[in-house]
């Protein structure tokens, strides 16, 4: 008798193990990674695992319900430093790799994170939030009770704001703390603050000879008014800083070559504002010459795939080859990500690319091999060993028991031609228990960004909707990454134009080619830009019988002033800001067309979303309710813009249940 797998549920989110951050040991015969799960208390816990490449089972290094991550090996491999919140805040802990208990290294008042060893193994460099005038030698971590009391006291005090960039979705309201780079001398047991400017500094790398570090920051006088990021070289002996870039772009992920003579980084000069594709640059330290290795390579560098089962950081490049003749990186192209190699003759070669999502990698120089993190539409994640020209060898078997239990639907790939000569890529999921001859309701999903990409990755929300009996279509309209610079730029200044036409064309294509879709039971949903587009759709067509808009934009005039990115994003994406042409911004605003809405609309919004603040949802709800339209509004306390991806697990499940409830009611 054939075993029938059950349908996926919203609660299954708690059963999915998410892997990240593969890191080879210094001798190359093993690697570590981070495993993140949702525990019985509905909280995230992350632990470190170690696996020899010749063995089939990993060994768990850390335990408990804490978040352990960002491991870095000492050069001799005998010790490792990692980040853990087991004491209450993220702090640095050190452990002997041959066994024993970890001991706490830092007790910084605001935590410490992102550690890295100097090449001689005598010091550890890390980042910390430091208040003006703080002494890094005398940092004391507050107890949980003291932290709670401090938070309560802060709530009673007025907040003085004197900067344009005074809040962000990831940090909330800013204060006088900035990210500074700290060096800890293990022998002397002393700290040295390496950066002091009143801006955030992002540590990048330490030179092979241990004399320099790389960091990224905006040290311009007008930093508060700019969205720019330069690279700097800091001499650890003299603490002198040298600016490497020109002050007119955004640069990051900088890495020294093995010899220390060159630096590779990602970046661009904002030629297309926020839609600009990243490029790979190499700097010759001696001459100051900058070379672009990906000129003419019309592909986005890094991982632009969106999903809801990715937590933790993983390396996407650039990473130097052992002979310094090549640089490895992940790039995003036509619905998938792959591992690429760029050489100094500006040739770019695909080392590995398939119908899947490479979310991270680790390069091992001695064996010239890789560990790849891979997700597919039917498998959340696993690690594989890879050598150039060879097949993948699976190392982990994560989520095997879960996948034996539940039915996972493999999407059908669609390529849809447009009237103006473009090609739209999309994916269609048939419903759980699909039977020929039956008609099924349909849901269109629209991603956020808009400069992101749906792709060949596992997506719990899509699988859930298919499990509930819906045909699910998700596509990449113009504005998405993965299809070249002109395609990703095509949405700017045209929100609700060509992008809207692309989505409607995709729906028409699905109806024409899949007779099992019930054209009278169509639904639509999306978040962020996808929420904007959902609002736009219901204000411009009544073909959908139900819609769910999430963390959306409804009014560009107010978005300019309330979003943490509004003051520049509005200009970048629409072509002007509030002060330049408010009438045009109103034309782009879904709120203008609210009287046209006949589709029952559910509005979902996090109450502390500073990217698309909740007033955007409030305005839309009040207008629709005032007009006696069919609308409901669900507010998620404590939730920010990342609710669907990394928010509180209970809230994430509640969100999914609300989406399913609405579509079940109206479709």
XYZ file of C-alpha atoms in Angstrom:
667
model
C 0.000 0.000 0.000
C 1.401 3.380 -1.028
C 2.084 5.781 1.840
C 0.185 9.054 1.336
C 2.071 12.006 2.752
C 0.090 14.609 4.644
C -0.368 18.220 3.608
C 1.934 20.880 5.034
C 0.507 23.090 7.798
C 1.328 26.560 9.108
C 2.720 24.971 12.297
C 5.221 22.984 10.209
C 7.297 26.142 10.183
C 8.520 24.949 13.587
C 9.758 21.630 12.157
C 12.093 23.007 9.491
C 15.821 23.087 10.276
C 17.662 25.960 8.608
C 21.392 25.663 7.900
C 23.814 28.531 7.313
C 27.435 29.741 7.434
C 29.600 26.783 6.319
C 33.223 27.359 7.419
C 36.195 25.089 6.705
C 38.580 24.299 9.529
C 42.132 25.634 8.959
C 43.453 22.186 7.944
C 40.560 21.724 5.521
C 39.501 18.225 6.569
C 36.289 19.375 8.281
C 33.829 22.232 8.385
C 31.379 23.851 10.787
C 27.942 25.311 10.260
C 25.019 26.874 12.100
C 21.700 25.072 12.549
C 18.659 27.190 13.455
C 15.400 25.702 14.709
C 12.265 26.860 16.486
C 12.186 25.190 19.909
C 9.292 24.071 22.108
C 9.047 27.559 23.595
C 8.473 28.947 20.096
C 11.810 30.722 20.122
C 14.686 30.517 17.670
C 17.749 28.624 18.779
C 20.978 28.370 16.791
C 23.750 25.897 17.489
C 27.142 25.123 15.998
C 27.909 21.801 14.336
C 31.175 20.226 13.211
C 31.539 17.583 10.499
C 34.562 15.877 8.989
C 34.257 15.750 5.217
C 34.847 11.985 5.169
C 32.078 11.323 7.720
C 28.319 11.195 7.248
C 27.196 12.496 10.636
C 27.939 15.923 12.134
C 28.844 16.522 15.785
C 26.924 19.143 17.755
C 29.289 21.640 19.418
C 26.886 23.928 21.290
C 23.625 23.122 23.035
C 20.693 24.886 24.606
C 18.064 27.377 23.588
C 20.448 30.222 22.789
C 21.639 31.752 19.553
C 25.209 30.689 18.741
C 26.734 31.836 15.460
C 29.577 33.627 13.639
C 32.293 31.114 14.476
C 35.905 31.938 13.584
C 38.864 29.539 13.935
C 42.276 30.533 15.250
C 44.942 30.121 12.525
C 46.256 26.908 14.135
C 42.740 25.500 14.485
C 43.135 24.824 18.209
C 40.628 27.433 19.319
C 37.485 29.037 17.978
C 35.653 32.206 18.936
C 31.937 32.588 18.351
C 29.014 34.837 19.172
C 26.405 33.720 21.708
C 23.568 35.352 23.630
C 23.657 32.792 26.463
C 24.541 35.503 28.984
C 21.665 37.711 27.838
C 23.219 39.829 25.068
C 25.321 38.682 22.109
C 28.863 38.351 23.470
C 32.026 36.580 22.344
C 32.900 33.153 23.697
C 36.040 31.085 23.111
C 36.338 27.305 23.034
C 39.091 24.718 22.577
C 38.307 22.724 19.446
C 39.460 19.443 21.045
C 36.734 19.705 23.675
C 35.808 21.436 26.901
C 33.454 24.198 27.949
C 33.338 27.576 26.230
C 34.322 30.596 28.315
C 32.982 34.092 27.959
C 35.431 36.564 26.425
C 33.528 39.867 26.356
C 31.073 41.535 28.734
C 30.350 44.638 26.668
C 27.387 46.675 27.857
C 25.715 46.625 24.435
C 27.056 43.248 23.290
C 29.812 42.183 20.901
C 29.566 40.476 17.535
C 31.239 39.359 14.281
C 34.615 38.143 15.608
C 37.690 37.402 13.461
C 41.230 36.303 14.370
C 44.353 38.132 13.349
C 46.652 35.915 11.294
C 49.182 35.443 14.109
C 46.457 34.153 16.425
C 47.335 36.688 19.133
C 44.318 38.976 18.791
C 40.614 38.926 17.977
C 38.901 41.753 16.138
C 35.176 42.283 16.618
C 32.423 44.905 16.499
C 30.390 46.473 19.293
C 27.902 49.287 19.814
C 29.819 51.950 21.726
C 28.445 55.122 23.315
C 30.364 58.372 22.956
C 32.977 58.572 25.701
C 32.744 54.876 26.635
C 35.882 53.171 27.930
C 36.250 49.794 26.197
C 38.527 48.554 29.012
C 35.733 48.805 31.567
C 32.678 47.339 29.940
C 30.156 45.559 32.156
C 27.230 43.600 30.807
C 23.958 44.379 32.518
C 21.931 41.571 34.002
C 18.608 40.767 32.369
C 16.850 42.563 35.213
C 19.071 45.623 34.769
C 18.478 45.599 31.018
C 14.719 45.471 31.583
C 14.876 48.332 34.079
C 16.964 50.428 31.671
C 14.457 49.825 28.868
C 11.571 50.856 31.107
C 13.408 54.016 32.141
C 14.153 54.879 28.525
C 10.447 54.661 27.691
C 9.774 57.392 30.243
C 12.245 59.822 28.667
C 11.661 62.045 25.617
C 13.731 61.212 22.533
C 15.645 64.129 21.062
C 16.061 63.721 17.292
C 18.553 65.850 15.359
C 19.504 63.547 12.473
C 17.808 62.542 9.235
C 18.781 58.897 9.727
C 17.442 58.500 13.258
C 15.692 55.124 12.968
C 15.952 51.864 11.063
C 13.928 48.711 10.793
C 16.700 46.536 12.248
C 17.672 48.774 15.204
C 14.582 50.831 15.948
C 15.280 54.369 17.172
C 18.953 55.229 17.070
C 20.830 56.855 19.935
C 24.440 57.926 20.448
C 25.759 54.383 20.000
C 27.674 53.514 16.843
C 29.231 50.302 15.623
C 32.944 50.513 16.385
C 35.738 48.036 15.684
C 37.607 46.650 18.694
C 40.836 44.633 18.971
C 41.322 42.265 21.899
C 44.866 41.179 22.764
C 44.567 37.640 24.136
C 47.927 37.687 25.941
C 47.562 41.132 27.514
C 43.796 40.700 27.981
C 43.291 44.279 26.854
C 40.941 45.980 24.396
C 41.798 48.683 21.884
C 39.134 50.721 20.100
C 40.305 51.039 16.500
C 37.596 53.383 15.155
C 36.065 56.440 16.804
C 34.041 58.450 14.285
C 30.398 59.105 15.089
C 29.192 56.719 12.357
C 28.785 52.960 12.018
C 31.891 51.042 10.956
C 31.586 47.639 9.290
C 34.623 45.376 9.760
C 35.564 43.594 6.530
C 38.885 41.713 6.842
C 42.355 41.629 8.416
C 45.500 41.493 6.276
C 47.633 38.320 6.115
C 50.577 40.101 7.784
C 48.287 41.357 10.546
C 49.221 45.002 9.993
C 45.981 46.279 8.458
C 42.240 45.883 8.635
C 39.586 46.793 6.111
C 36.371 48.468 7.130
C 33.445 50.122 5.372
C 31.828 53.367 6.498
C 30.647 56.770 5.336
C 33.035 59.315 6.855
C 31.863 62.194 4.640
C 30.654 65.395 6.304
C 27.253 64.855 4.698
C 27.001 61.222 5.819
C 23.586 61.813 7.393
C 22.213 62.860 3.998
C 23.828 60.121 1.909
C 23.341 56.434 1.252
C 26.973 55.706 0.473
C 29.674 53.418 1.810
C 33.433 53.664 1.272
C 36.212 51.198 1.972
C 39.074 52.162 4.279
C 42.442 50.627 5.097
C 43.457 51.051 8.738
C 47.083 50.640 9.846
C 46.989 48.770 13.181
C 50.372 50.169 14.258
C 49.752 53.839 13.529
C 45.898 53.776 13.484
C 46.101 55.861 10.298
C 43.207 55.439 7.885
C 43.427 55.433 4.079
C 40.321 55.850 1.938
C 40.266 53.376 -0.958
C 37.076 54.347 -2.801
C 35.827 57.587 -4.294
C 32.970 58.552 -1.977
C 30.319 58.173 -4.674
C 29.171 54.578 -4.307
C 28.466 51.668 -2.045
C 31.154 49.040 -1.429
C 31.179 45.989 0.808
C 32.340 42.366 1.255
C 36.003 43.390 0.920
C 38.672 40.673 1.236
C 42.481 40.718 1.155
C 44.212 38.402 -1.317
C 46.318 35.588 0.242
C 49.489 37.642 -0.293
C 47.868 40.790 1.047
C 48.816 42.755 -2.098
C 45.272 43.158 -3.427
C 41.718 43.631 -2.208
C 38.539 42.299 -3.821
C 35.102 43.741 -3.093
C 31.565 44.119 -4.370
C 30.137 47.535 -5.135
C 28.791 50.072 -7.588
C 28.458 53.805 -8.122
C 24.662 54.007 -7.889
C 24.414 54.511 -11.640
C 20.826 53.242 -11.449
C 20.312 54.224 -7.812
C 18.999 51.260 -5.809
C 18.506 49.163 -8.947
C 22.216 49.138 -9.838
C 23.792 45.725 -10.331
C 26.822 45.072 -8.118
C 30.222 44.592 -9.739
C 33.410 42.846 -8.634
C 36.399 45.153 -8.148
C 40.050 44.465 -7.351
C 42.349 47.098 -5.811
C 46.125 46.937 -6.097
C 47.307 48.290 -2.747
C 50.739 49.388 -4.007
C 49.519 51.303 -7.062
C 45.995 52.204 -5.977
C 44.702 50.938 -9.327
C 41.132 49.678 -9.400
C 40.019 47.006 -11.880
C 36.487 45.778 -12.528
C 36.480 42.043 -13.268
C 32.791 41.818 -14.192
C 32.430 44.664 -16.678
C 29.853 43.533 -19.215
C 28.648 40.684 -16.958
C 24.947 41.552 -16.864
C 24.176 39.517 -13.739
C 23.591 40.544 -10.127
C 26.415 39.475 -7.795
C 25.414 37.891 -4.499
C 22.181 36.169 -3.510
C 18.974 38.080 -4.344
C 16.568 35.155 -3.860
C 13.651 35.790 -1.473
C 12.148 33.107 0.719
C 10.893 32.396 4.224
C 13.272 29.605 5.291
C 16.606 31.434 5.375
C 18.074 32.537 8.688
C 21.687 33.320 9.547
C 24.516 34.638 7.413
C 26.528 32.784 4.787
C 29.455 33.837 2.595
C 28.472 34.754 -0.963
C 31.887 36.098 -1.961
C 34.189 37.446 -3.100
C 36.689 34.740 -2.103
C 40.214 34.524 -3.535
C 41.619 31.380 -5.132
C 44.858 30.064 -3.625
C 46.935 31.273 -6.619
C 45.256 34.718 -6.641
C 44.380 34.305 -10.324
C 40.641 33.939 -9.733
C 37.901 35.117 -7.406
C 34.840 33.057 -6.491
C 31.358 34.391 -5.781
C 27.655 33.615 -5.925
C 25.528 35.370 -8.544
C 21.784 35.598 -9.222
C 20.602 34.690 -12.704
C 17.269 33.629 -14.227
C 15.578 32.280 -11.127
C 18.600 30.528 -9.633
C 21.911 31.271 -7.968
C 25.205 29.606 -8.801
C 28.905 29.566 -7.989
C 30.993 31.661 -10.391
C 34.659 32.377 -11.027
C 36.082 35.661 -12.340
C 39.633 35.916 -13.660
C 41.884 38.896 -14.344
C 41.217 38.758 -18.077
C 37.642 39.730 -17.135
C 36.250 36.346 -18.069
C 33.459 35.005 -15.873
C 32.902 31.251 -15.713
C 30.058 29.270 -14.145
C 31.514 26.628 -11.821
C 28.186 25.251 -10.640
C 24.613 26.259 -11.440
C 21.468 24.158 -11.520
C 17.781 24.639 -10.849
C 18.409 25.496 -7.223
C 19.476 28.173 -4.766
C 23.125 28.323 -3.668
C 22.795 30.362 -0.464
C 26.421 30.231 0.708
C 29.800 28.572 0.281
C 33.198 27.955 1.833
C 36.391 27.575 -0.206
C 39.215 25.269 0.892
C 42.491 26.359 -0.725
C 44.642 23.252 -0.189
C 42.238 20.882 -1.950
C 40.819 23.632 -4.197
C 37.295 22.521 -3.267
C 34.092 23.963 -1.859
C 31.246 23.386 0.551
C 28.018 24.644 -1.032
C 24.793 25.421 0.804
C 21.923 24.373 -1.449
C 18.151 24.852 -1.233
C 15.676 23.556 -3.813
C 11.921 24.059 -4.182
C 11.387 20.663 -2.525
C 14.254 20.643 0.017
C 14.863 23.513 2.480
C 18.649 23.146 2.722
C 21.681 20.882 2.805
C 25.435 21.114 2.441
C 27.370 19.507 -0.400
C 31.027 19.017 -1.235
C 32.045 20.257 -4.671
C 35.135 20.235 -6.887
C 35.380 21.950 -10.261
C 34.103 19.742 -13.044
C 32.646 17.152 -10.640
C 29.193 16.386 -9.280
C 28.000 17.425 -5.848
C 28.490 15.056 -2.916
C 25.843 15.435 -0.213
C 27.202 15.970 3.315
C 24.100 16.590 5.435
C 20.615 15.134 5.453
C 18.746 17.963 7.095
C 14.927 17.813 7.254
C 14.881 14.194 5.993
C 12.268 13.039 8.520
C 10.126 16.094 7.845
C 10.222 15.531 4.089
C 9.290 11.870 4.555
C 6.175 12.991 6.415
C 4.813 15.876 4.326
C 3.899 16.274 0.668
C 6.022 18.883 -1.096
C 4.868 20.117 -4.490
C 7.462 20.590 -7.237
C 6.759 23.830 -9.146
C 6.380 23.980 -12.904
C 8.615 26.620 -14.489
C 6.951 29.122 -16.813
C 8.583 31.480 -19.321
C 6.088 34.060 -20.543
C 6.814 36.388 -23.507
C 5.642 39.996 -23.235
C 4.437 42.229 -26.058
C 7.496 44.473 -25.721
C 9.976 41.619 -26.180
C 10.791 40.639 -22.605
C 10.518 37.211 -21.009
C 8.893 36.750 -17.614
C 9.848 33.775 -15.488
C 7.423 32.243 -13.051
C 6.537 29.088 -11.149
C 3.210 27.335 -10.724
C 2.315 24.919 -7.932
C -0.570 22.518 -8.377
C -2.694 21.995 -5.266
C -2.190 19.128 -2.848
C -4.284 16.145 -3.937
C -4.633 17.512 -7.461
C -6.992 15.530 -9.694
C -7.481 15.889 -13.430
C -10.792 17.375 -14.413
C -11.342 19.408 -11.255
C -11.263 23.202 -10.964
C -9.190 24.908 -8.269
C -8.968 28.421 -6.825
C -5.829 30.401 -7.658
C -3.482 32.755 -5.773
C -0.944 35.145 -7.308
C 2.035 35.943 -5.031
C 4.028 39.171 -5.589
C 7.494 39.551 -4.045
C 8.882 42.590 -2.269
C 11.836 44.744 -3.168
C 10.982 45.274 -5.952
C 14.653 44.529 -6.696
C 14.669 40.927 -5.517
C 13.853 37.581 -7.134
C 11.619 34.599 -6.612
C 13.641 31.523 -7.467
C 14.413 27.866 -7.198
C 14.312 27.717 -3.412
C 12.112 26.195 -0.742
C 9.232 28.476 0.212
C 7.024 27.325 3.086
C 4.264 29.871 2.420
C 3.873 28.761 -1.207
C 3.773 25.100 -0.155
C 1.184 25.903 2.523
C -1.163 27.593 0.061
C -0.824 24.640 -2.324
C -1.529 22.323 0.629
C -4.733 24.272 1.284
C -5.953 23.459 -2.223
C -4.857 26.516 -4.220
C -3.019 26.800 -7.503
C -0.117 29.133 -6.633
C 1.640 31.355 -9.177
C 4.702 33.412 -8.327
C 6.612 35.398 -10.935
C 9.381 37.950 -11.455
C 7.922 41.044 -13.150
C 10.149 43.808 -14.493
C 12.041 45.364 -11.618
C 13.176 41.956 -10.373
C 16.792 40.865 -10.177
C 18.074 37.960 -12.239
C 17.420 39.217 -15.768
C 19.954 41.959 -16.359
C 20.376 45.669 -15.647
C 17.715 46.959 -18.039
C 15.100 44.569 -16.642
C 15.729 45.461 -12.997
C 15.741 49.171 -13.846
C 12.546 49.023 -15.916
C 10.206 49.516 -12.940
C 11.739 52.782 -11.753
C 9.461 55.706 -12.463
C 6.794 53.281 -13.659
C 5.332 51.664 -10.534
C 1.923 50.290 -11.458
C 2.779 50.420 -15.169
C 4.816 47.718 -16.867
C 5.145 45.726 -13.641
C 1.349 45.606 -13.240
C 0.960 44.597 -16.900
C 3.536 41.811 -16.425
C 1.630 40.352 -13.491
C -1.711 40.467 -15.284
C -0.096 38.874 -18.341
C 1.230 36.076 -16.116
C -2.272 35.464 -14.743
C -3.690 35.407 -18.279
C -0.988 32.969 -19.341
C -1.759 30.637 -16.442
C -5.492 30.717 -17.191
C -4.840 29.963 -20.852
C -2.426 27.078 -20.274
C -3.849 25.419 -17.150
C -7.521 24.563 -17.556
C -7.836 23.417 -13.938
C -7.712 27.028 -12.662
C -11.123 28.436 -11.768
C -11.084 31.919 -13.336
C -13.878 32.986 -10.995
C -11.848 32.275 -7.850
C -8.650 34.330 -8.163
C -6.728 35.722 -5.195
C -3.645 37.916 -4.846
C -1.189 38.669 -2.032
C 2.236 40.187 -1.470
C 4.361 42.055 1.045
C 6.281 45.347 1.023
C 6.514 46.272 -2.682
C 4.319 43.181 -3.173
C 1.880 44.805 -0.758
C 1.984 48.031 -2.763
C 1.266 46.023 -5.900
C -1.596 44.144 -4.217
C -3.112 47.515 -3.261
C -2.568 48.785 -6.793
C -4.128 45.690 -8.349
C -7.371 45.872 -6.348
C -7.652 49.579 -7.212
C -7.308 48.875 -10.949
C -9.144 45.612 -11.576
C -11.962 43.650 -9.985
C -10.944 40.277 -11.435
C -9.629 39.057 -8.063
C -12.199 37.826 -5.553
C -9.937 38.188 -2.507
C -6.686 39.950 -1.646
C -4.274 40.070 1.288
C -1.886 43.025 1.475
C 1.082 42.758 3.825
C 3.430 45.437 5.274
C 2.392 47.513 2.288
C 2.755 51.009 0.865
C -0.504 52.828 0.190
C 0.484 56.510 0.209
C 3.823 57.686 -1.207
C 3.351 61.227 0.105
C 3.463 60.116 3.745
C 5.895 57.242 3.064
C 8.528 59.875 2.189
C 8.537 61.132 5.765
C 7.707 58.102 7.903
C 9.784 55.257 6.425
C 13.392 54.725 7.476
C 14.246 54.801 3.759
C 11.460 57.061 2.473
C 13.516 60.228 2.038
C 15.758 58.577 -0.583
C 13.792 55.519 -1.773
C 10.894 57.644 -3.031
C 13.246 59.632 -5.266
C 15.159 56.535 -6.387
C 12.103 54.522 -7.351
C 9.533 57.078 -8.470
C 11.831 59.818 -9.783
C 11.029 62.602 -7.317
C 10.314 63.195 -3.658
C 7.426 64.857 -1.854
C 8.838 68.356 -2.131
C 9.462 68.084 -5.883
C 6.130 66.787 -7.206
C 3.478 65.735 -4.671
C 0.867 65.406 -7.424
C 2.924 62.713 -9.164
C 3.432 60.854 -5.876
C -0.322 60.883 -5.357
C -0.776 59.414 -8.828
C 1.495 56.513 -7.799
C -0.373 55.991 -4.517
C -2.916 53.126 -4.290
C -4.858 55.240 -1.784
C -5.889 57.556 -4.655
C -7.836 54.716 -6.254
C -9.482 53.376 -3.110
C -13.011 54.168 -4.348
C -12.482 51.656 -7.180
C -11.814 48.760 -4.799
C -14.455 46.021 -4.864
C -12.186 43.139 -3.836
C -12.455 41.997 -0.188
C -9.105 43.049 1.303
C -7.263 41.824 4.400
C -4.528 44.185 5.631
C -1.669 42.635 7.661
C 0.911 44.921 9.265
C 3.561 44.850 11.999
C 3.215 47.578 14.598
C 6.948 48.412 14.753
C 7.645 48.204 11.031
C 9.886 51.195 10.314
C 10.425 50.259 6.646
C 6.744 50.422 5.656
C 5.257 51.917 8.830
C 1.859 50.759 10.024
C 0.290 54.141 9.206
C 0.380 52.961 5.584
C -1.969 50.115 6.498
C -4.025 52.358 8.783
C -4.698 54.907 6.043
C -5.818 52.207 3.641
C -8.058 50.524 6.216
C -9.767 53.736 7.344
C -10.413 54.858 3.759
C -11.894 51.495 2.780
C -13.915 51.154 5.982
C -15.187 54.713 5.661
C -16.393 53.791 2.163
C -18.073 50.669 3.646
C -15.855 48.319 1.650
C -15.163 44.713 2.675
C -11.925 45.060 4.651
C -10.246 43.797 7.814
C -7.049 44.951 9.502
C -4.751 42.690 11.558
C -1.998 44.370 13.592
C 0.937 42.306 14.844
C 2.340 43.695 18.140
C 6.129 43.945 18.292
C 6.528 42.857 14.659
C 8.782 44.721 12.236
C 9.250 44.485 8.469
C 10.843 41.021 8.755
C 7.738 39.396 10.263
C 7.304 36.781 7.509
C 10.995 35.817 7.424
C 12.483 36.098 10.906
C 9.693 37.436 13.112
C 8.389 35.898 16.316
C 7.440 32.293 15.386
C 3.982 32.556 16.960
C 3.316 35.738 14.994
C 4.589 34.128 11.783
C 2.196 31.213 12.213
C -0.674 33.578 13.070
C 0.078 35.565 9.919
C -0.100 32.436 7.765
C -3.353 31.410 9.413
C -4.863 34.845 8.717
C -3.913 34.582 5.038
C -5.465 31.125 4.783
C -8.590 32.243 6.666
C -9.231 35.122 4.281
C -8.758 33.125 1.118
C -10.861 30.254 2.469
C -13.650 32.717 3.233
C -13.735 34.351 -0.201
C -12.300 31.771 -2.627
